[in-house]
Tab-separated table of C-alpha atoms in Angstrom:
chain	number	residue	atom	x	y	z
A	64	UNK	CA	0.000	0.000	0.000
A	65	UNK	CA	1.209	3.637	-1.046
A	66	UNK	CA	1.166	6.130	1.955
A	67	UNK	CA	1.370	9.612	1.978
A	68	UNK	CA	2.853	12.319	4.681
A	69	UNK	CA	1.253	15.452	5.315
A	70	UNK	CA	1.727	18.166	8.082
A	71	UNK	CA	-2.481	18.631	7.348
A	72	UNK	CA	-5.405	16.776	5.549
A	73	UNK	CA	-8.393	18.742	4.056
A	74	UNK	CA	-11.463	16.543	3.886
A	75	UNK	CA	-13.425	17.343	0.979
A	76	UNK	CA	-12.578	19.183	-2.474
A	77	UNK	CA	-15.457	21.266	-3.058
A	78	UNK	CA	-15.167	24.849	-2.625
A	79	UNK	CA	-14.751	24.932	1.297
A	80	UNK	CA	-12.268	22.553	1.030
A	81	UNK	CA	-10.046	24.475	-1.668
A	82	UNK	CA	-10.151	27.550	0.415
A	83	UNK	CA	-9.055	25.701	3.254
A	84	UNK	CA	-6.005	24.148	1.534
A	85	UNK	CA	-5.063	27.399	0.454
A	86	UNK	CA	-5.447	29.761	3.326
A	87	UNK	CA	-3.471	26.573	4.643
A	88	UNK	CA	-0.967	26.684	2.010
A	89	UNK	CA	-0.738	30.866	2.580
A	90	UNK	CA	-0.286	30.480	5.914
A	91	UNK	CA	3.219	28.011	5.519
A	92	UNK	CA	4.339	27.809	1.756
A	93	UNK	CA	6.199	24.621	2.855
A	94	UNK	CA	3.730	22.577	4.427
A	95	UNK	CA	2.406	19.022	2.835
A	96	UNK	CA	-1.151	19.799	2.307
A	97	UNK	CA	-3.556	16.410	1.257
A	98	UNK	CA	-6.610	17.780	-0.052
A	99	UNK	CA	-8.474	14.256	0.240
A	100	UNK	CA	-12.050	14.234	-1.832
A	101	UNK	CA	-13.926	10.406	-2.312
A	102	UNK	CA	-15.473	11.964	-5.610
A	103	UNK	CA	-13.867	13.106	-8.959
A	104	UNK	CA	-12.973	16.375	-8.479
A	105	UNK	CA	-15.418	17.582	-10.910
A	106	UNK	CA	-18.113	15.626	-8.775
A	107	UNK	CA	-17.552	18.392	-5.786
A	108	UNK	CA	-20.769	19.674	-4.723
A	109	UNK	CA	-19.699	23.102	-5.277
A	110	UNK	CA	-19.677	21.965	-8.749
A	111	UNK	CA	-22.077	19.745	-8.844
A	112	UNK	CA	-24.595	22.501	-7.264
A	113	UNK	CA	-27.589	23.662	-9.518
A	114	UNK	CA	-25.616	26.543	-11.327
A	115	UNK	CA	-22.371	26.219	-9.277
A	116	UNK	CA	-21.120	29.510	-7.213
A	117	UNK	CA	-22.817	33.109	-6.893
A	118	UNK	CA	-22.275	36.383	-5.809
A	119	UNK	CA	-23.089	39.352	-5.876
A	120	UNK	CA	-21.552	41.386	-8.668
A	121	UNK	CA	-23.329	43.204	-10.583
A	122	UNK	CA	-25.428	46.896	-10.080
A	123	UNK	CA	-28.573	45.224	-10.018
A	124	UNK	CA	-28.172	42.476	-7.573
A	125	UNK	CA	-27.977	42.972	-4.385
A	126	UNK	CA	-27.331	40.784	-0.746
A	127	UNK	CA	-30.467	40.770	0.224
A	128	UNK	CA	-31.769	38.683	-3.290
A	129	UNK	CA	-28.252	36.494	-2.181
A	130	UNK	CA	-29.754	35.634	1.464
A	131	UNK	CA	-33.271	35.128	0.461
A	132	UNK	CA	-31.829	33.154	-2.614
A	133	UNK	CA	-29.683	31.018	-0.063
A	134	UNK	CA	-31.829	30.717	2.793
A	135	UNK	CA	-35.014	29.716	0.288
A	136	UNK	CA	-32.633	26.577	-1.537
A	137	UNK	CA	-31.760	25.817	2.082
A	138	UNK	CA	-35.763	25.257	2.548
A	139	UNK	CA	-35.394	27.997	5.671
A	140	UNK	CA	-33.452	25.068	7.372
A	141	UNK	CA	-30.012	27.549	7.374
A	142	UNK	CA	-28.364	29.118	10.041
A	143	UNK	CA	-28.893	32.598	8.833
A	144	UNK	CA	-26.023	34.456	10.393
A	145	UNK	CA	-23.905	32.428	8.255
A	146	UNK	CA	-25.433	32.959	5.369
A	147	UNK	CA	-25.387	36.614	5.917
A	148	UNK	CA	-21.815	36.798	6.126
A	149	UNK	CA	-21.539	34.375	3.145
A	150	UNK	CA	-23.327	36.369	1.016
A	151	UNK	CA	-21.615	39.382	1.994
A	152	UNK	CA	-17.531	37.959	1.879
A	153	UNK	CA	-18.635	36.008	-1.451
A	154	UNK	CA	-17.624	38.700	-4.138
A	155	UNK	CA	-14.186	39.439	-2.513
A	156	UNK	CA	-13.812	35.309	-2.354
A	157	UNK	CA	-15.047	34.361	-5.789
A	158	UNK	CA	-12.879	37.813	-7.140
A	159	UNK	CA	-9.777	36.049	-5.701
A	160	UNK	CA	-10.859	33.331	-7.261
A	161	UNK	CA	-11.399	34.247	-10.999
A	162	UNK	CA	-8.564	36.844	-10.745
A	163	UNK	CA	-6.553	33.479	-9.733
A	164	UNK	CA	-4.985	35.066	-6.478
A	165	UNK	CA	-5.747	31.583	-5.300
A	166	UNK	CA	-2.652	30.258	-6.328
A	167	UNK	CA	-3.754	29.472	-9.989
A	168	UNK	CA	-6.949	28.103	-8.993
A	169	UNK	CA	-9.810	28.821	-11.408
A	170	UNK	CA	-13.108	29.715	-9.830
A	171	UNK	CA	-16.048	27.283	-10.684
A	172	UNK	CA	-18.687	28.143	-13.328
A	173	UNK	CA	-21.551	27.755	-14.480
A	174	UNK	CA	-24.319	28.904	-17.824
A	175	UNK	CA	-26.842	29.653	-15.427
A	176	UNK	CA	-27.522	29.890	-12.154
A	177	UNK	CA	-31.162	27.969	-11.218
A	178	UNK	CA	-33.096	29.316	-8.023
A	179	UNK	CA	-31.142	33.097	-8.365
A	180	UNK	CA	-33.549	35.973	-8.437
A	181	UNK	CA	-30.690	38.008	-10.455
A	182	UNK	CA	-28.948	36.275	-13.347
């Protein structure tokens, strides 16, 4: 059996994951980071969410369509202080993201975004 070392393990790929590995990997350049996923990478849920990521970013969106967006696909069942500050740190995250500030990484995409009140 093949073994791996690592000064951390990241459980799960999708986009939570990713950020962690690289606020880890920010943090100490020269740390072993595993970023351990039991699905393709593809398969995430981040991208395997209806219509991926969202944020707010353009003039006619706005945070409040983000929250009631969020908290109505969560069928009212989230914990809506987080959401708020989701919705509110998303554009500076998903900015890093595209920009690819995160290391290289390319933000995830998507045609269309089901369930969003702004498009």
């Amino acid at each position: 059996m093949q073994t791996f070392q690592a000064d951390l393990a990241v459980i799960g790929a999708g986009g939570a994951g990713l950020r962690a590995a690289i606020a880890a990997a920010q943090a100490n350049p020269n740390a072993k980071i595993a970023l351990i996923s039991k699905v393709y990478p593809m398969r995430s849920h981040t991208v395997a969410a209806e219509g991926g990521s969202a944020a707010v970013a353009q003039d006619h969106d706005s945070f409040e369509y983000h929250f009631h967006d969020t908290v109505a696909g969560g069928d009212w069942l989230c914990e809506q202080d987080v959401v708020d500050y989701f919705v509110h740190h998303c554009p500076t995250e998903m900015t890093s993201w595209s920009s690819g500030d995160a290391h290289g990484a390319a933000a995830p995409t998507a045609a269309s975004t089901s369930g969003a009140s702004v498009a």
